[in-house]
Amino acid sequence: MKSMQRVCMTALVLLVAAGTVFAGGSQARGAGKGLIGVVMPTRSEERWIKDGNAVKEGLEKLGYAVDLQYSDDDIPTQSRQIDDMITKGVKVLVIASIDGSALSNQLANAAAAKIPVISYDRLLMQSSNVDYYVSFDNYKVGGQMGDILITGLKLDQATAATPVIVELFAGSPDDNNSVGFYQGAMDKLKPYFDKGALKVPSGQIDRTVIGTLRWDAAEAQKRMENLLSAYYSGDVVLNGILSPYDPISLSCLEACKAVGYGSAPGKPLPVVGGQDCIVASVKSILAGEQYATVLKDTRTLGAATVTLVDTLMQGKTPTGLDTKSYHNGAKIVPSLLLDSVIVTKDNVQKDVIDTGYHTRAELGL
Ligand code: GAL
């Protein structure tokens, strides 16, 4: 009897130990309700850290284990991370790509392993192995970028005799969002271009010419410096800049300041919008430099993604999706498109601070 008890105890200890090992290795093998793989492009941009945290915390609250990986904007690293997650047996993949068209092999592997793929914020392109897209309405976001310039530059008062002078920047050419942002903004600005009330002295208007690879703010700053020295050395004054991303807005403002904007007579800082509502831009808005930004609440995006993952994990079919707007070159990807908000000095308190998106302390207030 004694020895029987000892055998049972030993078995129990082994089981507990095995359980401990299993739980400890939950990143690798899945725990609770299952392991979810989440890949984000880079830790060097504030928003993706917020995105990653929102998705991870939300999923963990529901009892899922999460393998969250960042890849420093390096495509081979991101591909490897996804391959590893498939090998580990993740149940769902949430992917914010670097280059939307570079992951077709990984997506095919996921499909072969019957792992649903959610394209996060950026649409995965040229593959039929993408199941859902969760993002904001990127065309509307672009429209808001256009509206920022229309209001900030009082374009309704401009005429061909007194045109407003702007330069244009677009996002990364390998990110499908850049298309929506550009198209949405240009459709708003078109009437002003058409009547000669808005002018681009460099003539650089086409999206392929004004793109900023990997949304690199340093590259944008260089381009702004070149534009200023090539087209604004005389008495032409730049009034506004179309910018699709806050770090690009801030570096364009730096380039302008370096040649006297904001300090020399007759050269106020140009009106610049942006996107992502990063802390540095909100500070700049409060300081009266950057004019506005578009807030895409990463908490809402994260929560929508968590709900979608949970729905799929329960074997249910998500409902209420947009099945018209997003064709990725291979198929229409059913999409959940959220709303974004323009933020100027006037609504920082209401839409940024009161909602807890950034605290007063973060904003140095
Ligand atoms: C885009 C995204 C923007 C911005 C940009 C740079 O895909 O829609 O909000 O974050 O990437 O990271």
mmCIF file of N, CA, C and O and ligand atoms in Angstrom, residues 41 45 47-48 121-122 135 138 175 177 181 214-215 244-245 275-276 296, ligand 1:
data_model
loop_
_atom_site.group_PDB
_atom_site.id
_atom_site.type_symbol
_atom_site.label_atom_id
_atom_site.label_comp_id
_atom_site.label_asym_id
_atom_site.label_seq_id
_atom_site.Cartn_x
_atom_site.Cartn_y
_atom_site.Cartn_z
ATOM 1 N N PRO A 41 5.510 45.559 -36.952
ATOM 2 C CA PRO A 41 6.703 45.883 -37.739
ATOM 3 C C PRO A 41 7.917 46.357 -36.940
ATOM 4 O O PRO A 41 9.019 45.871 -37.167
ATOM 5 N N GLU A 45 8.661 52.831 -33.525
ATOM 6 C CA GLU A 45 7.571 53.780 -33.701
ATOM 7 C C GLU A 45 6.583 53.591 -32.546
ATOM 8 O O GLU A 45 6.099 52.485 -32.310
ATOM 9 N N ARG A 47 3.504 54.122 -32.009
ATOM 10 C CA ARG A 47 2.180 53.544 -32.157
ATOM 11 C C ARG A 47 2.187 52.015 -32.122
ATOM 12 O O ARG A 47 1.293 51.403 -31.559
ATOM 13 N N TRP A 48 3.204 51.379 -32.734
ATOM 14 C CA TRP A 48 3.194 49.915 -32.813
ATOM 15 C C TRP A 48 3.404 49.291 -31.444
ATOM 16 O O TRP A 48 2.995 48.155 -31.192
ATOM 17 N N ASP A 121 -4.143 46.540 -39.428
ATOM 18 C CA ASP A 121 -3.962 47.925 -39.884
ATOM 19 C C ASP A 121 -3.467 48.057 -41.325
ATOM 20 O O ASP A 121 -3.952 48.878 -42.071
ATOM 21 N N ARG A 122 -2.456 47.274 -41.718
ATOM 22 C CA ARG A 122 -1.954 47.324 -43.094
ATOM 23 C C ARG A 122 -2.462 46.076 -43.831
ATOM 24 O O ARG A 122 -2.300 44.957 -43.323
ATOM 25 N N SER A 135 -8.793 47.607 -39.553
ATOM 26 C CA SER A 135 -8.051 48.854 -39.739
ATOM 27 C C SER A 135 -8.999 50.039 -39.541
ATOM 28 O O SER A 135 -10.112 49.874 -39.033
ATOM 29 N N ASN A 138 -9.062 53.928 -44.362
ATOM 30 C CA ASN A 138 -7.867 54.671 -44.765
ATOM 31 C C ASN A 138 -8.168 55.804 -45.751
ATOM 32 O O ASN A 138 -7.502 56.840 -45.738
ATOM 33 N N ASP A 175 3.258 50.030 -48.582
ATOM 34 C CA ASP A 175 2.167 49.935 -47.608
ATOM 35 C C ASP A 175 0.888 50.414 -48.288
ATOM 36 O O ASP A 175 0.771 51.583 -48.666
ATOM 37 N N ASN A 177 -1.853 51.247 -47.245
ATOM 38 C CA ASN A 177 -2.516 52.380 -46.599
ATOM 39 C C ASN A 177 -2.146 53.694 -47.270
ATOM 40 O O ASN A 177 -2.953 54.619 -47.326
ATOM 41 N N PHE A 181 -4.587 56.942 -48.089
ATOM 42 C CA PHE A 181 -4.301 58.253 -47.499
ATOM 43 C C PHE A 181 -4.152 59.298 -48.609
ATOM 44 O O PHE A 181 -4.719 60.388 -48.544
ATOM 45 N N ARG A 214 9.333 53.144 -46.004
ATOM 46 C CA ARG A 214 9.271 52.737 -44.591
ATOM 47 C C ARG A 214 8.889 53.890 -43.675
ATOM 48 O O ARG A 214 9.267 53.918 -42.508
ATOM 49 N N TRP A 215 8.234 54.897 -44.218
ATOM 50 C CA TRP A 215 7.751 56.022 -43.406
ATOM 51 C C TRP A 215 8.911 56.704 -42.681
ATOM 52 O O TRP A 215 8.762 57.229 -41.576
ATOM 53 N N PRO A 244 1.523 62.440 -44.143
ATOM 54 C CA PRO A 244 0.682 61.306 -43.755
ATOM 55 C C PRO A 244 1.059 60.700 -42.408
ATOM 56 O O PRO A 244 0.508 59.657 -42.038
ATOM 57 N N TYR A 245 2.016 61.298 -41.685
ATOM 58 C CA TYR A 245 2.515 60.588 -40.501
ATOM 59 C C TYR A 245 3.257 61.571 -39.602
ATOM 60 O O TYR A 245 4.109 62.330 -40.088
ATOM 61 N N GLN A 275 -0.529 62.114 -38.724
ATOM 62 C CA GLN A 275 -1.335 60.946 -38.398
ATOM 63 C C GLN A 275 -0.662 60.163 -37.292
ATOM 64 O O GLN A 275 0.571 60.062 -37.271
ATOM 65 N N ASP A 276 -1.439 59.657 -36.409
ATOM 66 C CA ASP A 276 -1.065 58.738 -35.320
ATOM 67 C C ASP A 276 -1.104 59.383 -33.944
ATOM 68 O O ASP A 276 -1.025 58.687 -32.948
ATOM 69 N N LYS A 296 -5.844 57.711 -34.597
ATOM 70 C CA LYS A 296 -6.417 56.387 -34.853
ATOM 71 C C LYS A 296 -6.164 55.621 -33.562
ATOM 72 O O LYS A 296 -5.037 55.191 -33.302
HETATM 73 C C1 GAL B 1 0.730 52.996 -41.635
HETATM 74 C C2 GAL B 1 -0.303 53.352 -40.613
HETATM 75 C C3 GAL B 1 -0.064 54.737 -40.112
HETATM 76 C C4 GAL B 1 1.356 54.879 -39.619
HETATM 77 C C5 GAL B 1 2.359 54.333 -40.610
HETATM 78 C C6 GAL B 1 3.772 54.301 -40.083
HETATM 79 O O1 GAL B 1 0.502 51.739 -42.110
HETATM 80 O O2 GAL B 1 -1.592 53.249 -41.154
HETATM 81 O O3 GAL B 1 -0.977 55.016 -39.090
HETATM 82 O O4 GAL B 1 1.470 54.258 -38.386
HETATM 83 O O5 GAL B 1 2.000 53.060 -41.027
HETATM 84 O O6 GAL B 1 3.939 53.360 -39.101
#
